Coordinates of C-alpha atoms in Angstrom, one line a residue:
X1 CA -29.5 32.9 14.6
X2 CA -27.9 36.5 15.1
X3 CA -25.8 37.8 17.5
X4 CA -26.2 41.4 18.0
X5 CA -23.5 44.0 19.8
X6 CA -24.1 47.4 21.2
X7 CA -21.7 49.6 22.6
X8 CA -24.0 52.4 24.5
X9 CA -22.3 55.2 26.7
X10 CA -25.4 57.5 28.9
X11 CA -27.8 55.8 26.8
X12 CA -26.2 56.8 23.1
X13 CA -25.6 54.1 20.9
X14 CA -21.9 54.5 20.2
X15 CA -21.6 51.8 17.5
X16 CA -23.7 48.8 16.9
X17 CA -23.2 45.4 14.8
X18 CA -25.5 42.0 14.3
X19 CA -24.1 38.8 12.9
X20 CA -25.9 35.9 11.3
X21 CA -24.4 33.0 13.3
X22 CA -25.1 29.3 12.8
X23 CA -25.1 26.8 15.3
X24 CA -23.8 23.6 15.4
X25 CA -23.1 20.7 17.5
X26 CA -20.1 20.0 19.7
X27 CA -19.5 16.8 17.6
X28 CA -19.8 18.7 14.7
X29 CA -16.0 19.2 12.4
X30 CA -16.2 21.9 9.2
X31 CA -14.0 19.4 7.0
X32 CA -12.3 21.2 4.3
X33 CA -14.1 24.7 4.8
X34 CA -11.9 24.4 7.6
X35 CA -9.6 21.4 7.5
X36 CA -7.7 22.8 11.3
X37 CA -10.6 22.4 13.3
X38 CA -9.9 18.6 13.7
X39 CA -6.8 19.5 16.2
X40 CA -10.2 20.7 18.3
X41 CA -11.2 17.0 18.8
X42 CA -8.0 16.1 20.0
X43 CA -8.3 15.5 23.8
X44 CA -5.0 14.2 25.5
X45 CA -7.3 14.4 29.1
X46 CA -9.8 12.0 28.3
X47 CA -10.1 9.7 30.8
X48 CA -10.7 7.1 28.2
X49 CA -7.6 8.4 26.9
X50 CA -5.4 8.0 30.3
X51 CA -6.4 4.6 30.8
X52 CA -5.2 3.7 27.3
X53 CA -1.9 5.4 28.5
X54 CA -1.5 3.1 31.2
X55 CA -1.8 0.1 28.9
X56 CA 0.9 1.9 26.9
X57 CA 2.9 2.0 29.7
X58 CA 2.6 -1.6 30.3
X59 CA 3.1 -2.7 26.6
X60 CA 6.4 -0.7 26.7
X61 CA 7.5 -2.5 29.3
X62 CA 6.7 -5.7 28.0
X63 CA 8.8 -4.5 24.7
X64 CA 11.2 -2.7 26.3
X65 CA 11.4 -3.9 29.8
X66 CA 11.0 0.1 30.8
X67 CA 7.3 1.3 31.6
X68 CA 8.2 5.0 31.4
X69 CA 6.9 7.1 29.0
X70 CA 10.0 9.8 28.6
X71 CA 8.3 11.1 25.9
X72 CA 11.3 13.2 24.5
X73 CA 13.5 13.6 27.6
X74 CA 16.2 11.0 26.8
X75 CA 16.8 12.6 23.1
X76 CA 16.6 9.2 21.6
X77 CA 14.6 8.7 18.4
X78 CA 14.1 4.9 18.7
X79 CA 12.9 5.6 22.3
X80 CA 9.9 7.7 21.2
X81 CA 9.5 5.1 18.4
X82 CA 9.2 2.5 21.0
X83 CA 6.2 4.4 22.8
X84 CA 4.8 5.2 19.2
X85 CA 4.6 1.5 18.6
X86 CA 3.5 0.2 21.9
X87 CA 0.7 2.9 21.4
X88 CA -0.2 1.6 18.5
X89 CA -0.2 -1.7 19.7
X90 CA -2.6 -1.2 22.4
X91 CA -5.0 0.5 20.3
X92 CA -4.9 -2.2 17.7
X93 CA -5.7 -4.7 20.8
X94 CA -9.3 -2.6 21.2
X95 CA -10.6 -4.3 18.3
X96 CA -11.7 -1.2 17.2
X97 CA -13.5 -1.7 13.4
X98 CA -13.6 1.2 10.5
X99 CA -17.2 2.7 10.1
X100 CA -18.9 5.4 8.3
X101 CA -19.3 8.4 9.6
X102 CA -22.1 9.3 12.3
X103 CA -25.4 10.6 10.5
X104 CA -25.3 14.5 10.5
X105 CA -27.1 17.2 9.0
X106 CA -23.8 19.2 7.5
X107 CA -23.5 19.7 3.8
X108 CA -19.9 20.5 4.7
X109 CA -17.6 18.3 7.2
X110 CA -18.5 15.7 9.5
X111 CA -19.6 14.6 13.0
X112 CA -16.8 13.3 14.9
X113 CA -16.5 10.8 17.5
X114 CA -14.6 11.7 20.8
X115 CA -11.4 9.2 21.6
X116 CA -14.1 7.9 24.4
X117 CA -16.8 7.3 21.9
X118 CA -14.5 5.7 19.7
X119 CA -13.4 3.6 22.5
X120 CA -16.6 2.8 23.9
X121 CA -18.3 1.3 21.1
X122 CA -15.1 -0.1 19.0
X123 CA -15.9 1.5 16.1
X124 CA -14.8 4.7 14.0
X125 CA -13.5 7.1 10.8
X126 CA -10.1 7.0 9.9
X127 CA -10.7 10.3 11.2
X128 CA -12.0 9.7 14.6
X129 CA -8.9 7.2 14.9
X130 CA -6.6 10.4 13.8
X131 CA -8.0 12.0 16.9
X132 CA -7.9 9.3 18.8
X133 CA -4.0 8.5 18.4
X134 CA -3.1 12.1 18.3
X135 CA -5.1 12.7 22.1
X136 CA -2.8 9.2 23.2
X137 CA 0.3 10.8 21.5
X138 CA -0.1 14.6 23.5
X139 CA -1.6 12.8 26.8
X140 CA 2.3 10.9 26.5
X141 CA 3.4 14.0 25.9
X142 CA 4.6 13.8 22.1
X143 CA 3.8 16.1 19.5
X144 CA 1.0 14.6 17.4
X145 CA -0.4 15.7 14.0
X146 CA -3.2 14.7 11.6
X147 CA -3.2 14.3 8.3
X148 CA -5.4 14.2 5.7
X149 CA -4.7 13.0 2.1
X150 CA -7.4 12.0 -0.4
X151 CA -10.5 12.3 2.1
X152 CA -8.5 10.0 4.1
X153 CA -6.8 11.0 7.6
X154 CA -3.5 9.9 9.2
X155 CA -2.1 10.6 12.6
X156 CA 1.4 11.0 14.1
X157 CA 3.8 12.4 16.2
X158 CA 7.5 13.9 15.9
X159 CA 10.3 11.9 16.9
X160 CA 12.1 14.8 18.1
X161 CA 10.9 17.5 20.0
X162 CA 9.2 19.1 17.0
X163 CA 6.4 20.6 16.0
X164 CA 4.6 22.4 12.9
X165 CA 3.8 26.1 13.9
X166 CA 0.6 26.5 11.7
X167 CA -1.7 24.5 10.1
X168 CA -0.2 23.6 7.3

């Protein structure tokens, strides 16, 4: 499409400027044109998302004998490790299998599932998992990242109350 703008002043065209635009769809992630776009999928409020938080919670405690999700507030590494891996452990209790990704129109990128999707019908890219543990990490209140090495992706978070600035 095109996308035209008009500045007008008592009905003289001060400056004018039209745009070719292309539209895509909500689901729709530019891949290495550009790579940062993933963080958009990320969705830590998700109600998918919370529930898997609250399974966290109780995993934790089943490991730990604490529910609480400090996230970074006691200043302990091992304690952020601990929700990392009771995280992790919940997710892995979904059942959730690897799949290719959704058919798309693109020549660039991808469609991405949402954390709910992904949820819903147990099945996703190592990239919709990336988003999917990286929402789970910020709803808990860690600082998650993606990765992506070799068309492959990779989430985390920082043990310490870090975080990358950019995309890097």
């Amino acid at each position: 499409g095109k996308l035209n703008f008009r500045l007008e002043k008592d009905d003289e065209i001060l400056a004018e400027f039209t745009s070719e635009i292309e539209f895509l769809s909500y689901d729709t992630w530019f891949g290495n044109v550009m790579p940062e776009t993933a963080a958009l999928f990320v969705t830590p409020n998700d109600e998918a998302v919370k529930n898997i938080i609250r399974l966290t919670a109780k995993k934790l405690q089943e490991q730990t004998s604490s529910p609480s999700l400090s996230e970074y507030q006691t200043n302990n590494k091992n304690d952020v490790a601990a929700q990392l891996k009771a995280l992790y452990d919940v997710l892995h209790d979904q059942g959730i299998g690897y799949v290719t990704p959704p058919a798309s129109y693109e020549t660039a990128g991808q469609k991405l599932r949402l954390p709910h999707d992904v949820l819903t019908g147990k099945q996703g890219t190592c990239l919709d998992l990336a988003v999917l543990f990286a929402s789970c990490a910020e709803a808990m209140g860690l600082n998650s990242f993606i990765v992506r090495v070799s068309e492959h992706a990779y989430a985390g978070a920082f043990l310490s109350d870090e975080h990358f600035p950019l995309s890097v």
